[in-house]
Coordinates of C-alpha atoms and ligand atoms in Angstrom, one line a residue:
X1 CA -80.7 29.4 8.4
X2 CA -82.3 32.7 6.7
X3 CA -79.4 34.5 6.6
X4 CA -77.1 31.6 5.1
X5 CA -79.5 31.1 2.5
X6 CA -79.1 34.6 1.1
X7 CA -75.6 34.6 1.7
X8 CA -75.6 32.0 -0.9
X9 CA -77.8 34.0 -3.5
X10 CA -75.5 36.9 -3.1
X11 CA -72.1 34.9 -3.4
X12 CA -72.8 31.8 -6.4
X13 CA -73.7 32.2 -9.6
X14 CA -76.5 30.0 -10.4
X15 CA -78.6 29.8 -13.8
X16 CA -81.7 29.2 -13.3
X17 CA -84.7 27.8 -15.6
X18 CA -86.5 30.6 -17.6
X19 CA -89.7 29.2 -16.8
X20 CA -89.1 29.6 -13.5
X21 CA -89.5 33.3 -14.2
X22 CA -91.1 34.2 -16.7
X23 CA -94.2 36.6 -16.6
X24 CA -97.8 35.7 -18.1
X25 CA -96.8 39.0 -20.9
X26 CA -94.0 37.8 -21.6
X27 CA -95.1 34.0 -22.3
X28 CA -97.3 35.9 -25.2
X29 CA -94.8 37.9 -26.9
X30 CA -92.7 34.7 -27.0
X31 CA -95.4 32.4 -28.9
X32 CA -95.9 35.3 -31.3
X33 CA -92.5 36.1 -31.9
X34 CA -92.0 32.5 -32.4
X35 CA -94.5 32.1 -34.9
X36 CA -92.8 34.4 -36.8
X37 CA -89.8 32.7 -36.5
X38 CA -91.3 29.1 -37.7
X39 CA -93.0 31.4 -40.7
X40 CA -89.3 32.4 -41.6
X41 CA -88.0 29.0 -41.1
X42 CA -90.3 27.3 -43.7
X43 CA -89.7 29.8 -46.4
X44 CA -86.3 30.4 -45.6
X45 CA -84.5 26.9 -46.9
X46 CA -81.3 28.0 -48.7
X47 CA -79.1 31.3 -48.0
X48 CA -80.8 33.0 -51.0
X49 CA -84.3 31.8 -49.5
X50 CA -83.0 33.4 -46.7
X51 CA -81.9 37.1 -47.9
X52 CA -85.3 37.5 -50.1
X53 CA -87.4 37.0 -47.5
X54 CA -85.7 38.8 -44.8
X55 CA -86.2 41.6 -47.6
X56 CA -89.3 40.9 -48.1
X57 CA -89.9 41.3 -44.2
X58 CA -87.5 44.6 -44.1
X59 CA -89.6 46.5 -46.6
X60 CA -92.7 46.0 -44.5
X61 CA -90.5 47.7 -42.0
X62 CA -89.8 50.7 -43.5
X63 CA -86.5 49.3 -44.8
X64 CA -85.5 50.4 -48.4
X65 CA -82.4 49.5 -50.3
X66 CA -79.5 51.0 -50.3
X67 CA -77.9 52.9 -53.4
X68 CA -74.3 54.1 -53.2
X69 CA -74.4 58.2 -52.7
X70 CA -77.8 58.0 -50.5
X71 CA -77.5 60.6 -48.3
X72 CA -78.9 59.1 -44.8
X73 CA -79.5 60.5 -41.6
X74 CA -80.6 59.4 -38.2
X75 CA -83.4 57.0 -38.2
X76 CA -82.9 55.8 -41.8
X77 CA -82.8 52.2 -42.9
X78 CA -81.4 50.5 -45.2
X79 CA -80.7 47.0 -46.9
X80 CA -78.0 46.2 -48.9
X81 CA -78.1 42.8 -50.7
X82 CA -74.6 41.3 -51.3
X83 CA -75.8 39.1 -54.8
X84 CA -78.5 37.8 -53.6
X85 CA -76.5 35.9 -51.1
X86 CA -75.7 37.3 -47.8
X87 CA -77.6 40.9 -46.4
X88 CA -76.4 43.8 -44.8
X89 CA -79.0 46.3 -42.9
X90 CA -78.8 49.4 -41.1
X91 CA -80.5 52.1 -39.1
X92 CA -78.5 55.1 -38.8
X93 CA -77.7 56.4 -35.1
X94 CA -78.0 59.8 -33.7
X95 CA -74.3 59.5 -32.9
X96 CA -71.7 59.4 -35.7
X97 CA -70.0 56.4 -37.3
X98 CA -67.1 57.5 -35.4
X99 CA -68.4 56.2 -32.1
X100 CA -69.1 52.7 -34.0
X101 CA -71.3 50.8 -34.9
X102 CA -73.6 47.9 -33.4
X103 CA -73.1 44.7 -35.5
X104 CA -75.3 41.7 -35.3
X105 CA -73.6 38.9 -37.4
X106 CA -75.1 35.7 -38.1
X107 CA -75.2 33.1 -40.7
X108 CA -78.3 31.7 -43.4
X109 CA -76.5 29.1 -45.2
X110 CA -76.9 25.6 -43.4
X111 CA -75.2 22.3 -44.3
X112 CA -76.8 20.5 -46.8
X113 CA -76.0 18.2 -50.3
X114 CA -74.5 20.1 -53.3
X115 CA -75.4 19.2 -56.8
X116 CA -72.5 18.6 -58.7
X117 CA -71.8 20.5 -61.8
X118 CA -72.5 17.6 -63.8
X119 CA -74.8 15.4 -61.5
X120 CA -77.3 14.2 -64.1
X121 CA -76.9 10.0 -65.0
X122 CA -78.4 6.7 -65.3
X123 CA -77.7 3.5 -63.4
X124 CA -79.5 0.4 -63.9
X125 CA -82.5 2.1 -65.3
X126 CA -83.0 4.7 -62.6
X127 CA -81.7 8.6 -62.6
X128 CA -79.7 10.2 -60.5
X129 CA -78.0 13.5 -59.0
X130 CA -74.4 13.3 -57.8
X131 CA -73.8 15.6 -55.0
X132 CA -70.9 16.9 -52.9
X133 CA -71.9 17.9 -49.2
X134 CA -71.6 21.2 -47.8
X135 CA -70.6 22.0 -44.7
X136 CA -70.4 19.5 -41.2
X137 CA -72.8 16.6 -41.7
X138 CA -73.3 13.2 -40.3
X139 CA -73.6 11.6 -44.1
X140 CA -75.9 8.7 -42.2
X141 CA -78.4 11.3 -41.1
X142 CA -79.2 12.6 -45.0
X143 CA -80.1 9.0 -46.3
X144 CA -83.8 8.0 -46.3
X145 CA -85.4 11.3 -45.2
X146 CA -87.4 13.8 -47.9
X147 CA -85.4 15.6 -49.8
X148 CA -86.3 18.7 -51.6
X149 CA -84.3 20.2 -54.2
X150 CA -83.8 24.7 -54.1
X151 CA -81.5 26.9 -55.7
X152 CA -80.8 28.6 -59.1
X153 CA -80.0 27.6 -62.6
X154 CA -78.5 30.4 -64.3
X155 CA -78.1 30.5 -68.1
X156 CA -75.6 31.0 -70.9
X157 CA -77.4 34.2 -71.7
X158 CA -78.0 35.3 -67.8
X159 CA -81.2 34.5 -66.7
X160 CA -81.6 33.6 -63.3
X161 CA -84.1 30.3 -62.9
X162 CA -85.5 29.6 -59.4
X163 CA -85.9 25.9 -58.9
X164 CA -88.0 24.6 -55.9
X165 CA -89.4 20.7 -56.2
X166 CA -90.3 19.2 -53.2
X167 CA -92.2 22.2 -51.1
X168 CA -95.2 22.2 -52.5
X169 CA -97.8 19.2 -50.7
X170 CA -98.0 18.1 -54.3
X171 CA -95.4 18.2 -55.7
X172 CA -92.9 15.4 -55.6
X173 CA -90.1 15.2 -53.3
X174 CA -86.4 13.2 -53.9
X175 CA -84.3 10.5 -51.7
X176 CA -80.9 9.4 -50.8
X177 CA -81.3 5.6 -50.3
X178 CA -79.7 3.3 -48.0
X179 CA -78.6 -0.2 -47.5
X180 CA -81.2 -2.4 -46.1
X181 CA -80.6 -4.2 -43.0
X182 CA -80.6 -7.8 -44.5
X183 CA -78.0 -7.2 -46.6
X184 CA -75.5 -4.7 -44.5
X185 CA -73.6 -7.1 -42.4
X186 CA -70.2 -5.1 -44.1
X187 CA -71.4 -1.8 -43.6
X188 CA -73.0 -2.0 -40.2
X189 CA -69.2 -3.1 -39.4
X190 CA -67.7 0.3 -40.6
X191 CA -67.9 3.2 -38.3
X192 CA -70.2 6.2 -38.6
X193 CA -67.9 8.3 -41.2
X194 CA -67.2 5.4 -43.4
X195 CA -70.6 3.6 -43.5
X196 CA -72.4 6.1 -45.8
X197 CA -69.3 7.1 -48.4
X198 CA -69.1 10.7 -49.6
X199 CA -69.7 9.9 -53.5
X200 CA -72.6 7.4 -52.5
X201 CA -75.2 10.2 -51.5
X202 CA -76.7 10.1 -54.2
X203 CA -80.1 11.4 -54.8
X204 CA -82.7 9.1 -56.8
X205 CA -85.1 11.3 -58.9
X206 CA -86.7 8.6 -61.3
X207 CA -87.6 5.5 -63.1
X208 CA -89.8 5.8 -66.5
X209 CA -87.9 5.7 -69.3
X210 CA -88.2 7.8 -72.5
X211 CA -89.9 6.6 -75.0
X212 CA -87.5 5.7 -77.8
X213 CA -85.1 3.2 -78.6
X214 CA -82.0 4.9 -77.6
X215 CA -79.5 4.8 -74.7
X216 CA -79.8 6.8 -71.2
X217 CA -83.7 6.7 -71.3
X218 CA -84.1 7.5 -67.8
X219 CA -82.2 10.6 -67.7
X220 CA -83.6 11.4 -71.0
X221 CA -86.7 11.3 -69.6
X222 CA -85.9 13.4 -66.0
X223 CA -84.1 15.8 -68.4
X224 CA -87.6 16.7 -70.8
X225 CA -89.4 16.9 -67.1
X226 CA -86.8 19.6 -66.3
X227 CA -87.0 21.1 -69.8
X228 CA -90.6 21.6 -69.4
X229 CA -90.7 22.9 -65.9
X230 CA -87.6 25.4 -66.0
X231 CA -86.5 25.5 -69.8
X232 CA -83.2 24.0 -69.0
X233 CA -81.1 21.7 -70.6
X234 CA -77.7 19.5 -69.2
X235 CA -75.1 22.0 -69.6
X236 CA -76.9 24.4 -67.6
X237 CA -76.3 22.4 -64.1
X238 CA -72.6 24.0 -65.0
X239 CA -73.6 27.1 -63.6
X240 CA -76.4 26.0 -60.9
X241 CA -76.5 26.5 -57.5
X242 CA -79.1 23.5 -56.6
X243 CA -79.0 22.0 -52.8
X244 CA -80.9 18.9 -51.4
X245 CA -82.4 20.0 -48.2
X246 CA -84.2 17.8 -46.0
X247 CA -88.1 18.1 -46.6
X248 CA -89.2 18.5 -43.4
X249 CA -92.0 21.0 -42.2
X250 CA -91.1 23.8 -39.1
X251 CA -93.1 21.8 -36.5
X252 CA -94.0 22.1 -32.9
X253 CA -91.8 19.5 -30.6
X254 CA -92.8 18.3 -27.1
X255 CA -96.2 17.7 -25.6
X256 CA -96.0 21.4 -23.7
X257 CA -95.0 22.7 -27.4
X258 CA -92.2 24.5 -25.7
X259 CA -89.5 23.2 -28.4
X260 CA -89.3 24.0 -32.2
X261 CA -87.7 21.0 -35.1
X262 CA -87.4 22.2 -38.2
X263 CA -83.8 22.4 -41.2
X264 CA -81.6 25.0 -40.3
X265 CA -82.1 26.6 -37.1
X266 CA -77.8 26.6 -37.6
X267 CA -78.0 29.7 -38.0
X268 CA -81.5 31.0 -39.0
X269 CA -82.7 31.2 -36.2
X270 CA -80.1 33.7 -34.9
X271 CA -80.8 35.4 -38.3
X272 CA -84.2 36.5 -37.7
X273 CA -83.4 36.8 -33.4
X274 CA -81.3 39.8 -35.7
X275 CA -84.0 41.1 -38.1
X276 CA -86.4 41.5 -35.4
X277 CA -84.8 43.0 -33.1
X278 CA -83.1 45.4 -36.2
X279 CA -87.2 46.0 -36.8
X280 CA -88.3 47.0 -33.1
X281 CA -85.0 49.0 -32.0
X282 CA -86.4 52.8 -31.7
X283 CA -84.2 55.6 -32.2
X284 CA -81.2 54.1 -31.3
X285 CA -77.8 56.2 -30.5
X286 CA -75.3 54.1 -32.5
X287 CA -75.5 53.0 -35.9
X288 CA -76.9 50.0 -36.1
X289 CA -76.2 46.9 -38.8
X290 CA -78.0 43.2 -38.9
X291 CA -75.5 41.1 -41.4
X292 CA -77.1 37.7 -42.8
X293 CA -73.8 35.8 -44.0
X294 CA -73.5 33.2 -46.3
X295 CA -70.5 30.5 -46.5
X296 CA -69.7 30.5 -42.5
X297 CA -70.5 26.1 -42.5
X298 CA -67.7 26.0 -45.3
X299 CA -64.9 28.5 -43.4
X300 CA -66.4 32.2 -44.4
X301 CA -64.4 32.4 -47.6
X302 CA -65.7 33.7 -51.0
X303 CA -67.4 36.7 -52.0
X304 CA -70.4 36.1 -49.6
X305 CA -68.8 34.8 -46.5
X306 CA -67.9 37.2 -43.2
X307 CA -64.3 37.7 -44.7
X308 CA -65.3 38.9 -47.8
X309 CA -64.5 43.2 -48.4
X310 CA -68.2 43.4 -49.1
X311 CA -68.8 44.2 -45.5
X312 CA -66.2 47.0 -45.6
X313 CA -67.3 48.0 -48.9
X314 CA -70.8 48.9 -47.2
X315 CA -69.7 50.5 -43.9
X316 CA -67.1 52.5 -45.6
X317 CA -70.0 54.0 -47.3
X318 CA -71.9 54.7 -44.4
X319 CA -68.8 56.2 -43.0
X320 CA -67.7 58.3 -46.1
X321 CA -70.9 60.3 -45.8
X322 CA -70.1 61.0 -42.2
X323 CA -66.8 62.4 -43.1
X324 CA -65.4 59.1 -40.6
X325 CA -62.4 56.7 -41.5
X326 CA -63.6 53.1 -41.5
X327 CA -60.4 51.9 -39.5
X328 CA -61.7 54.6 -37.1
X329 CA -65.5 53.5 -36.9
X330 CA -64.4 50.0 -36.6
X331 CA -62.0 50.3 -33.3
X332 CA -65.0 52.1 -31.7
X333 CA -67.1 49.2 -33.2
X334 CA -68.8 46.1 -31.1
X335 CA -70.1 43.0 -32.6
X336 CA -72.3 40.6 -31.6
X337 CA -71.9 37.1 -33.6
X338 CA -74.9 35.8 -33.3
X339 CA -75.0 31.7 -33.4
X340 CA -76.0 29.2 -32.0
X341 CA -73.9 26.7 -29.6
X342 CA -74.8 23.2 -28.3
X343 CA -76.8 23.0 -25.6
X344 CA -76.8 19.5 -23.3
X345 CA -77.6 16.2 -24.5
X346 CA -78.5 14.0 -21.3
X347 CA -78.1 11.2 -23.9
X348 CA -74.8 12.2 -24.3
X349 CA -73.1 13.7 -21.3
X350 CA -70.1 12.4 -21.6
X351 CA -69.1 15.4 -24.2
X352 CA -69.8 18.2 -22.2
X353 CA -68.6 19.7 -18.9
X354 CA -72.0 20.2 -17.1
X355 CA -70.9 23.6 -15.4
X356 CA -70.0 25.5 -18.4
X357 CA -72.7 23.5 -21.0
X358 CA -75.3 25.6 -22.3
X359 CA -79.0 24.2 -20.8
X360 CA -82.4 24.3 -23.3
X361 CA -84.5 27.0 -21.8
X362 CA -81.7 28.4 -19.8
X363 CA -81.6 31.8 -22.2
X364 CA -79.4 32.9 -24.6
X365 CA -75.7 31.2 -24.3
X366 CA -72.9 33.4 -24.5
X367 CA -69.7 32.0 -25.5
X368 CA -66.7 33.8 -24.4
X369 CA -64.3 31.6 -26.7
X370 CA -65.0 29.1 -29.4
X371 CA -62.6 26.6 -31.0
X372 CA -60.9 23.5 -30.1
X373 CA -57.9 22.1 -28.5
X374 CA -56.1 25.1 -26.3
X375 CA -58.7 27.4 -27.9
X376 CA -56.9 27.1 -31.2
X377 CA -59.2 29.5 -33.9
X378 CA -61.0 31.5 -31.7
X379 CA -61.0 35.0 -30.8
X380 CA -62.1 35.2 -27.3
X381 CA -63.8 38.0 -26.1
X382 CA -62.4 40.7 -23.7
X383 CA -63.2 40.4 -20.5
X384 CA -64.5 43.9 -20.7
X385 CA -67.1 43.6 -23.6
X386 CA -68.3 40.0 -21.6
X387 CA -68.6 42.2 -18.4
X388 CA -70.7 44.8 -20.8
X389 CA -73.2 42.4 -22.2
X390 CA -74.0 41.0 -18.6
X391 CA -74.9 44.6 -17.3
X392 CA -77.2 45.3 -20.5
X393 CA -78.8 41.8 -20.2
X394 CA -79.6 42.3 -16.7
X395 CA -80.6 45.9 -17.1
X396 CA -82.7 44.4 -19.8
X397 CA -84.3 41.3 -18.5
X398 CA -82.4 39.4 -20.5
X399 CA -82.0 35.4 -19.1
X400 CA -78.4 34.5 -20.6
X401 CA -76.1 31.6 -19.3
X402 CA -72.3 31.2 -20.1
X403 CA -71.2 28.5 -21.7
X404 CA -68.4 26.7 -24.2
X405 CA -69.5 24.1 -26.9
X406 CA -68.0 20.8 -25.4
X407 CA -65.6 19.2 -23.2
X408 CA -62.2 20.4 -23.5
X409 CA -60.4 18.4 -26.6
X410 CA -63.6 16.8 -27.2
X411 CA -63.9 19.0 -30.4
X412 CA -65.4 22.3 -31.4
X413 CA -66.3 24.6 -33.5
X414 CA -66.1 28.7 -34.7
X415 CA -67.9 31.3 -36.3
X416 CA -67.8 34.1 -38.1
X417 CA -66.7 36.3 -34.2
X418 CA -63.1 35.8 -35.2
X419 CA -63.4 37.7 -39.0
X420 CA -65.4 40.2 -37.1
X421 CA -62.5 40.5 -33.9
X422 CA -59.8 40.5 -36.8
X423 CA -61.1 43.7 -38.5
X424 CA -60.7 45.8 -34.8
X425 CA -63.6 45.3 -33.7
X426 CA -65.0 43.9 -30.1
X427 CA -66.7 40.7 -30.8
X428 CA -68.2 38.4 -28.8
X429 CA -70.7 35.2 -29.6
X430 CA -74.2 34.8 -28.2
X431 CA -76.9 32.9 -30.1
X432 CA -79.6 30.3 -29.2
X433 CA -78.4 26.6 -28.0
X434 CA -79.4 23.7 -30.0
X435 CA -80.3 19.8 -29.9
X436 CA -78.9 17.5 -32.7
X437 CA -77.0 20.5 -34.4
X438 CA -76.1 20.2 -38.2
X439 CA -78.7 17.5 -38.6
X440 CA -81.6 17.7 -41.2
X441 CA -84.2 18.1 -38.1
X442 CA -82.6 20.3 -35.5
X443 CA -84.3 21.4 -32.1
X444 CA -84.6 24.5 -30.1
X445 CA -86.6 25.7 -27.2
X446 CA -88.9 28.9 -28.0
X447 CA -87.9 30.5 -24.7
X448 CA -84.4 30.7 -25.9
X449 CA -85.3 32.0 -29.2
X450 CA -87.2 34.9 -27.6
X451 CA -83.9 35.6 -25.3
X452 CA -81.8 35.8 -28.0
X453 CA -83.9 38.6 -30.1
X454 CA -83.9 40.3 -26.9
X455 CA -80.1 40.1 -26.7
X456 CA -80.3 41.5 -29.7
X457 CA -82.4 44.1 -29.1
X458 CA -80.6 45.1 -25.7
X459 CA -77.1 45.3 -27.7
X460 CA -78.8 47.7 -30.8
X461 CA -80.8 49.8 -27.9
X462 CA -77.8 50.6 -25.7
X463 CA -77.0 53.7 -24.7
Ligands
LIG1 MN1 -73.6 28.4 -37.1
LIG2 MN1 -73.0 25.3 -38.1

């Protein structure tokens, strides 16, 4: 019996529950390296939120910025803001740029509700913002929650305004309603995608009229609050950037606290998995670069997204110094896209294939392919670079577990690995799995978190 038994452990592949082995030390380091995370979480509510404070953190660090011409040299590090939008970091390598470069890429924007460029009216003697979603929501889930309201208002004459309503315990948060029960014997007909339409989230942000005898006293009202807070007038929402994002604390889920809720773990919690692990690598041989992308829920387009020439723009400059061809440093290149993948639902099997679903608290999923129907939009790692991250997860105590983000022609999704795979360069995605993905409260299990900065860590400290 003895013998079989072993036989078995040497033969199968089995994934096995990371509480199952995980030491007393390293059961601290995860609750402190999560606390950091749930710090960054609540501060970090757009992709500008995001970048500042992941500055913020980097200069504690030792990080400074970057500045075209720098001459660097082993052990330097550097940030490189990409407006404000997206971040690029690096510590230089002992080695030159010619071996390549260790890339981290993950995402900080999140799917949320758009203002409109002209979302300000009246309706029946209460104001309102129009939005447009962004990104892969479930509209239902975004009516009657807390809503807070962050982002810029930039004016004619350039100035940048920062708007936050809503974080503050006193200050005063904002709504999508919804149809009451009574009287929603149409919609609760419809399905899911039609109930809630597209131009009905709208977000309710007051009541009191203006004190005059003149038309749109509501709004007129809203707009003097506005005025007075940020100096800003109607025709400045034409060049805003304001999101609705659900006004939820970072909190705590599960008796045994072993979970985290919070708005946009998709993909921030990859993103600081990243920074950390950019923070704590020593010395390392290969240069080294955490990137903090903006635009991957809409398709990675624009001047912040992974396909933007802003990533090229900075590693041709690390490369330049170095005397080293960028086409050169990239095919000697590896990336790690860092993002996070569905883990199982028991409430809803039927959309995953149990062997190859990603399990809470099973460790960091890998994802040799993403994408949908015949692995359509997907770059799909070599079998080589998925045989390299097993040996320097094992050799680093890693706990990963292979897995594919639904039943075949179930669905899907991608991520920014295929820019990264297009541009020459080894790419693979790893990242933490998550419950209720893309809603305003997602879920994720601490002990995954910690594996995932330690994925991180193992692929920037490799040899
Ligand atoms: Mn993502
Ligand atoms: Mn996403």
């Amino acid at each position: 019996m003895e013998e079989k038994k072993d036989y078995r452990a040497e033969l199968f592949y089995e994934p096995k529950n990371g509480y199952d082995r995980l030491s007393s030390e390293e059961a601290g380091k995860l609750e402190g390296y999560c606390e950091g995370y749930k710090a960054y979480l609540n501060v970090a509510r757009t992709e500008r939120e995001a970048v500042n404070e992941a500055i913020a953190l980097a200069e504690r660090e030792g990080f400074v910025e970057y500045a075209p011409g720098m001459s660097l040299s082993a052990g330097d590090k550097v940030w490189f803001s990409n407006r404000g939008k997206a971040l690029m970091l690096a510590v230089i390598g002992k080695k030159s740029a010619a071996e390549g470069l260790v890339i981290a890429a993950a995402h900080v924007d999140s799917p949320r509700l758009d203002l409109k460029q002209v979302p300000l009216y009246e309706d029946t003697e209460m104001a309102f913002f129009k939005t447009h979603y962004y990104g892969g929501i479930k509209k239902y889930q975004w009516t009657s929650i807390p809503l807070e309201l962050h982002g810029v208002v930039v004016k004619k004459d350039g100035e940048v305004v920062d708007v936050v309503i809503g974080r503050d315990k006193d200050d005063p948060q904002l709504v999508v309603n919804d149809l009451l029960p009574h009287l929603a014997a149409d919609q609760m007909k419809k399905t899911l995608s039609e109930a809630i339409p597209g131009e009905n989230l709208n977000i309710l942000i007051g009541s009191v009229p203006y004190d005059d005898e003149g038309s749109d006293r509501v709004k007129l009202a809203v707009m003097s609050i506005l005025n007075s807070r940020y100096g800003i007038t109607e025709e400045d929402f034409i060049s805003a950037e304001l999101y609705a994002v659900p006004g939820f604390d970072v909190r705590d889920i599960g008796l045994d606290r072993s979970l985290i809720g919070g708005y946009g773990h998709d993909d921030r919690v990859c993103a600081y998995a990243e920074l950390r692990a950019i923070f704590d690598v020593e010395e390392p041989e290969r240069t080294c670069v955490c990137i903090l992308a903006d635009k991957e829920e809409t398709g990675s387009d624009g001047v912040s997204g992974m396909k933007s020439q802003a990533f090229e723009w900075f590693v041709s400059r690390l490369c330049e110094q170095q005397g080293v061809s960028l086409v050169d440093c990239f095919a000697k290149s590896m990336c790690v896209s860092a993002d996070v993948t569905a883990a199982f639902d028991p409430n809803w099997p039927e959309v995953s294939e149990k062997r190859n679903a990603a399990k809470i608290n099973y460790g960091v999923g890998l994802n040799k392919f993403t994408g949908s129907r015949g692995k359509a939009g997907t770059s799909d790692a070599p079998a080589e670079l998925v045989a390299y991250m097993r040996r320097i997860l094992d050799e680093n105590g890693v706990q990963w577990q292979m897995c594919e983000l639904g039943k075949v022609d179930q669905g899907g999704g991608g991520t920014v690995a295929m820019y990264m795979a297009n541009r020459n360069i080894d790419t693979i995605d790893a990242g933490v799995p998550v419950l209720s993905m893309h809603a305003p409260f997602e879920v994720v299990s601490k002990y995954d978190c910690y594996m995932t900065y330690k994925t991180m860590l193992a692929a920037y400290s490799a040899k």
